[in-house]
């Protein structure tokens, strides 16, 4: 997929820390920068604990960032007071990971999807119903589903309702927080098709947060790889999947299971869990697990450098990896 030219949102130097009673802090996000074009999907991948969900919630101002700029449709949302921010809420929405847990069991499909319109004072009751029915149609549901409750729906239908709830205010950006991880493979494919069709027909932009690289590959124009609160690599999807210039990205791809068991594993396999994010040191966050580390990796933070063709990597050995065919 080619990258759209016009940016919808720009994030620059985003920082979020969670302070502990003893004065230490968890560096959840450490200087993250990216942009998302209109009608574009940016896939954000990484292990659990890397800070992906925190980035999404800071972008929507559901969590207050400690520093950085979030420029959405030309307005810096990070500087807006809550009263002014409210009118932007209809333009940015969130789809949750667990479709059933995100729905109120006592509310019908109509009440669930209509709720954002009521909260934002949109339209009269008749017009709201028309908008709800239209939105349900976009996600493959019918007006006959209006009076059904979440427990009466399949997993696919539940997540379609969650998507419809996010869409009904006609947002420009939807943050998809692991929207397919709780679904079986068949339902996962259905939901990805729904999201792709919506983007093609309505021009919605997505921040697609996931650890599932196969899902990210299917939907994303570009992919950003996050590790311990930092972006370590970002590039157009296919070039990044074909040739990675950061050892952590290569390790993520090496962890993807192949249907053919005779396919040898790449050498970029890491062991152990992601380390603690408490009081992060001024070094490469991946240094402790990296099979290619050199002394400078534990001395200073590697700068983010351009590898050409909209491809950026934060690694001292990026040029070597770029030349490598392994």
PDB file of N, CA and C in Angstrom, residues 156-200:
ATOM      1  N   UNK A 156     -18.150 -12.305  16.534  1.00  0.00           N
ATOM      2  CA  UNK A 156     -18.014 -11.423  15.373  1.00  0.00           C
ATOM      3  C   UNK A 156     -19.010 -10.270  15.443  1.00  0.00           C
ATOM      4  N   UNK A 157     -20.257 -10.573  15.781  1.00  0.00           N
ATOM      5  CA  UNK A 157     -21.279  -9.528  15.876  1.00  0.00           C
ATOM      6  C   UNK A 157     -20.975  -8.558  17.017  1.00  0.00           C
ATOM      7  N   UNK A 158     -20.471  -9.077  18.134  1.00  0.00           N
ATOM      8  CA  UNK A 158     -20.126  -8.205  19.261  1.00  0.00           C
ATOM      9  C   UNK A 158     -19.062  -7.183  18.864  1.00  0.00           C
ATOM     10  N   UNK A 159     -18.024  -7.631  18.165  1.00  0.00           N
ATOM     11  CA  UNK A 159     -16.979  -6.694  17.769  1.00  0.00           C
ATOM     12  C   UNK A 159     -17.474  -5.745  16.682  1.00  0.00           C
ATOM     13  N   UNK A 160     -18.392  -6.197  15.827  1.00  0.00           N
ATOM     14  CA  UNK A 160     -18.997  -5.300  14.838  1.00  0.00           C
ATOM     15  C   UNK A 160     -19.788  -4.192  15.528  1.00  0.00           C
ATOM     16  N   UNK A 161     -20.464  -4.532  16.621  1.00  0.00           N
ATOM     17  CA  UNK A 161     -21.176  -3.508  17.392  1.00  0.00           C
ATOM     18  C   UNK A 161     -20.178  -2.517  17.986  1.00  0.00           C
ATOM     19  N   UNK A 162     -19.056  -3.032  18.503  1.00  0.00           N
ATOM     20  CA  UNK A 162     -18.032  -2.141  19.053  1.00  0.00           C
ATOM     21  C   UNK A 162     -17.472  -1.204  17.999  1.00  0.00           C
ATOM     22  N   UNK A 163     -17.288  -1.716  16.795  1.00  0.00           N
ATOM     23  CA  UNK A 163     -16.799  -0.872  15.693  1.00  0.00           C
ATOM     24  C   UNK A 163     -17.861   0.151  15.307  1.00  0.00           C
ATOM     25  N   UNK A 164     -19.126  -0.270  15.259  1.00  0.00           N
ATOM     26  CA  UNK A 164     -20.214   0.648  14.918  1.00  0.00           C
ATOM     27  C   UNK A 164     -20.321   1.767  15.946  1.00  0.00           C
ATOM     28  N   UNK A 165     -20.158   1.432  17.221  1.00  0.00           N
ATOM     29  CA  UNK A 165     -20.201   2.457  18.267  1.00  0.00           C
ATOM     30  C   UNK A 165     -19.106   3.497  18.056  1.00  0.00           C
ATOM     31  N   UNK A 166     -17.928   3.043  17.644  1.00  0.00           N
ATOM     32  CA  UNK A 166     -16.832   3.976  17.385  1.00  0.00           C
ATOM     33  C   UNK A 166     -17.081   4.804  16.133  1.00  0.00           C
ATOM     34  N   UNK A 167     -17.759   4.228  15.154  1.00  0.00           N
ATOM     35  CA  UNK A 167     -17.946   4.878  13.863  1.00  0.00           C
ATOM     36  C   UNK A 167     -19.101   5.857  13.797  1.00  0.00           C
ATOM     37  N   UNK A 168     -20.085   5.720  14.692  1.00  0.00           N
ATOM     38  CA  UNK A 168     -21.362   6.413  14.509  1.00  0.00           C
ATOM     39  C   UNK A 168     -21.225   7.935  14.519  1.00  0.00           C
ATOM     40  N   UNK A 169     -20.185   8.459  15.166  1.00  0.00           N
ATOM     41  CA  UNK A 169     -19.972   9.911  15.169  1.00  0.00           C
ATOM     42  C   UNK A 169     -19.167  10.390  13.970  1.00  0.00           C
ATOM     43  N   UNK A 170     -18.874   9.454  13.045  1.00  0.00           N
ATOM     44  CA  UNK A 170     -18.118   9.758  11.825  1.00  0.00           C
ATOM     45  C   UNK A 170     -16.718  10.305  12.153  1.00  0.00           C
ATOM     46  N   UNK A 171     -15.916   9.531  12.885  1.00  0.00           N
ATOM     47  CA  UNK A 171     -14.570   9.981  13.252  1.00  0.00           C
ATOM     48  C   UNK A 171     -13.623   9.955  12.072  1.00  0.00           C
ATOM     49  N   UNK A 172     -12.545  10.719  12.205  1.00  0.00           N
ATOM     50  CA  UNK A 172     -11.469  10.672  11.218  1.00  0.00           C
ATOM     51  C   UNK A 172     -10.416   9.640  11.606  1.00  0.00           C
ATOM     52  N   UNK A 173     -10.319   9.350  12.917  1.00  0.00           N
ATOM     53  CA  UNK A 173      -9.299   8.433  13.424  1.00  0.00           C
ATOM     54  C   UNK A 173      -9.926   7.466  14.409  1.00  0.00           C
ATOM     55  N   UNK A 174      -9.611   6.184  14.265  1.00  0.00           N
ATOM     56  CA  UNK A 174     -10.014   5.178  15.239  1.00  0.00           C
ATOM     57  C   UNK A 174      -8.763   4.468  15.739  1.00  0.00           C
ATOM     58  N   UNK A 175      -8.609   4.398  17.057  1.00  0.00           N
ATOM     59  CA  UNK A 175      -7.541   3.628  17.674  1.00  0.00           C
ATOM     60  C   UNK A 175      -8.081   2.228  17.930  1.00  0.00           C
ATOM     61  N   UNK A 176      -7.471   1.245  17.293  1.00  0.00           N
ATOM     62  CA  UNK A 176      -7.870  -0.155  17.424  1.00  0.00           C
ATOM     63  C   UNK A 176      -6.898  -0.831  18.378  1.00  0.00           C
ATOM     64  N   UNK A 177      -7.349  -1.075  19.609  1.00  0.00           N
ATOM     65  CA  UNK A 177      -6.466  -1.626  20.630  1.00  0.00           C
ATOM     66  C   UNK A 177      -6.630  -3.149  20.687  1.00  0.00           C
ATOM     67  N   UNK A 178      -5.774  -3.861  19.988  1.00  0.00           N
ATOM     68  CA  UNK A 178      -5.826  -5.322  19.911  1.00  0.00           C
ATOM     69  C   UNK A 178      -7.246  -5.799  19.547  1.00  0.00           C
ATOM     70  N   UNK A 179      -7.846  -5.301  18.471  1.00  0.00           N
ATOM     71  CA  UNK A 179      -9.266  -5.572  18.214  1.00  0.00           C
ATOM     72  C   UNK A 179      -9.570  -7.004  17.794  1.00  0.00           C
ATOM     73  N   UNK A 180      -8.548  -7.789  17.465  1.00  0.00           N
ATOM     74  CA  UNK A 180      -8.796  -9.156  17.012  1.00  0.00           C
ATOM     75  C   UNK A 180      -8.144 -10.217  17.891  1.00  0.00           C
ATOM     76  N   UNK A 181      -7.458  -9.818  18.959  1.00  0.00           N
ATOM     77  CA  UNK A 181      -6.676 -10.786  19.738  1.00  0.00           C
ATOM     78  C   UNK A 181      -7.551 -11.762  20.514  1.00  0.00           C
ATOM     79  N   UNK A 182      -8.801 -11.379  20.829  1.00  0.00           N
ATOM     80  CA  UNK A 182      -9.689 -12.266  21.589  1.00  0.00           C
ATOM     81  C   UNK A 182     -10.570 -13.119  20.680  1.00  0.00           C
ATOM     82  N   UNK A 183     -10.311 -13.088  19.374  1.00  0.00           N
ATOM     83  CA  UNK A 183     -11.172 -13.764  18.410  1.00  0.00           C
ATOM     84  C   UNK A 183     -10.467 -14.968  17.788  1.00  0.00           C
ATOM     85  N   UNK A 184     -11.257 -15.951  17.349  1.00  0.00           N
ATOM     86  CA  UNK A 184     -10.658 -17.088  16.674  1.00  0.00           C
ATOM     87  C   UNK A 184     -10.259 -16.682  15.255  1.00  0.00           C
ATOM     88  N   UNK A 185      -9.435 -17.478  14.566  1.00  0.00           N
ATOM     89  CA  UNK A 185      -8.888 -17.056  13.272  1.00  0.00           C
ATOM     90  C   UNK A 185      -9.938 -16.689  12.228  1.00  0.00           C
ATOM     91  N   UNK A 186     -11.046 -17.419  12.170  1.00  0.00           N
ATOM     92  CA  UNK A 186     -12.067 -17.121  11.161  1.00  0.00           C
ATOM     93  C   UNK A 186     -12.719 -15.781  11.447  1.00  0.00           C
ATOM     94  N   UNK A 187     -13.097 -15.559  12.701  1.00  0.00           N
ATOM     95  CA  UNK A 187     -13.719 -14.290  13.075  1.00  0.00           C
ATOM     96  C   UNK A 187     -12.719 -13.147  12.923  1.00  0.00           C
ATOM     97  N   UNK A 188     -11.456 -13.406  13.253  1.00  0.00           N
ATOM     98  CA  UNK A 188     -10.416 -12.391  13.101  1.00  0.00           C
ATOM     99  C   UNK A 188     -10.344 -11.919  11.650  1.00  0.00           C
ATOM    100  N   UNK A 189     -10.382 -12.850  10.724  1.00  0.00           N
ATOM    101  CA  UNK A 189     -10.330 -12.495   9.302  1.00  0.00           C
ATOM    102  C   UNK A 189     -11.556 -11.678   8.902  1.00  0.00           C
ATOM    103  N   UNK A 190     -12.722 -12.032   9.430  1.00  0.00           N
ATOM    104  CA  UNK A 190     -13.945 -11.282   9.127  1.00  0.00           C
ATOM    105  C   UNK A 190     -13.828  -9.830   9.591  1.00  0.00           C
ATOM    106  N   UNK A 191     -13.338  -9.631  10.809  1.00  0.00           N
ATOM    107  CA  UNK A 191     -13.243  -8.274  11.362  1.00  0.00           C
ATOM    108  C   UNK A 191     -12.204  -7.454  10.601  1.00  0.00           C
ATOM    109  N   UNK A 192     -11.102  -8.063  10.225  1.00  0.00           N
ATOM    110  CA  UNK A 192     -10.104  -7.334   9.436  1.00  0.00           C
ATOM    111  C   UNK A 192     -10.676  -6.918   8.086  1.00  0.00           C
ATOM    112  N   UNK A 193     -11.500  -7.777   7.487  1.00  0.00           N
ATOM    113  CA  UNK A 193     -12.155  -7.418   6.226  1.00  0.00           C
ATOM    114  C   UNK A 193     -13.099  -6.245   6.423  1.00  0.00           C
ATOM    115  N   UNK A 194     -13.848  -6.251   7.522  1.00  0.00           N
ATOM    116  CA  UNK A 194     -14.762  -5.144   7.819  1.00  0.00           C
ATOM    117  C   UNK A 194     -13.988  -3.835   7.952  1.00  0.00           C
ATOM    118  N   UNK A 195     -12.894  -3.875   8.695  1.00  0.00           N
ATOM    119  CA  UNK A 195     -12.095  -2.665   8.899  1.00  0.00           C
ATOM    120  C   UNK A 195     -11.493  -2.166   7.589  1.00  0.00           C
ATOM    121  N   UNK A 196     -11.004  -3.087   6.760  1.00  0.00           N
ATOM    122  CA  UNK A 196     -10.428  -2.690   5.476  1.00  0.00           C
ATOM    123  C   UNK A 196     -11.489  -2.078   4.565  1.00  0.00           C
ATOM    124  N   UNK A 197     -12.682  -2.665   4.529  1.00  0.00           N
ATOM    125  CA  UNK A 197     -13.758  -2.132   3.695  1.00  0.00           C
ATOM    126  C   UNK A 197     -14.196  -0.744   4.163  1.00  0.00           C
ATOM    127  N   UNK A 198     -14.267  -0.552   5.478  1.00  0.00           N
ATOM    128  CA  UNK A 198     -14.649   0.752   6.018  1.00  0.00           C
ATOM    129  C   UNK A 198     -13.630   1.823   5.640  1.00  0.00           C
ATOM    130  N   UNK A 199     -12.369   1.470   5.726  1.00  0.00           N
ATOM    131  CA  UNK A 199     -11.338   2.439   5.375  1.00  0.00           C
ATOM    132  C   UNK A 199     -11.394   2.784   3.900  1.00  0.00           C
ATOM    133  N   UNK A 200     -11.611   1.771   3.058  1.00  0.00           N
ATOM    134  CA  UNK A 200     -11.666   2.000   1.618  1.00  0.00           C
ATOM    135  C   UNK A 200     -12.852   2.871   1.222  1.00  0.00           C
TER     136      UNK A 200
END
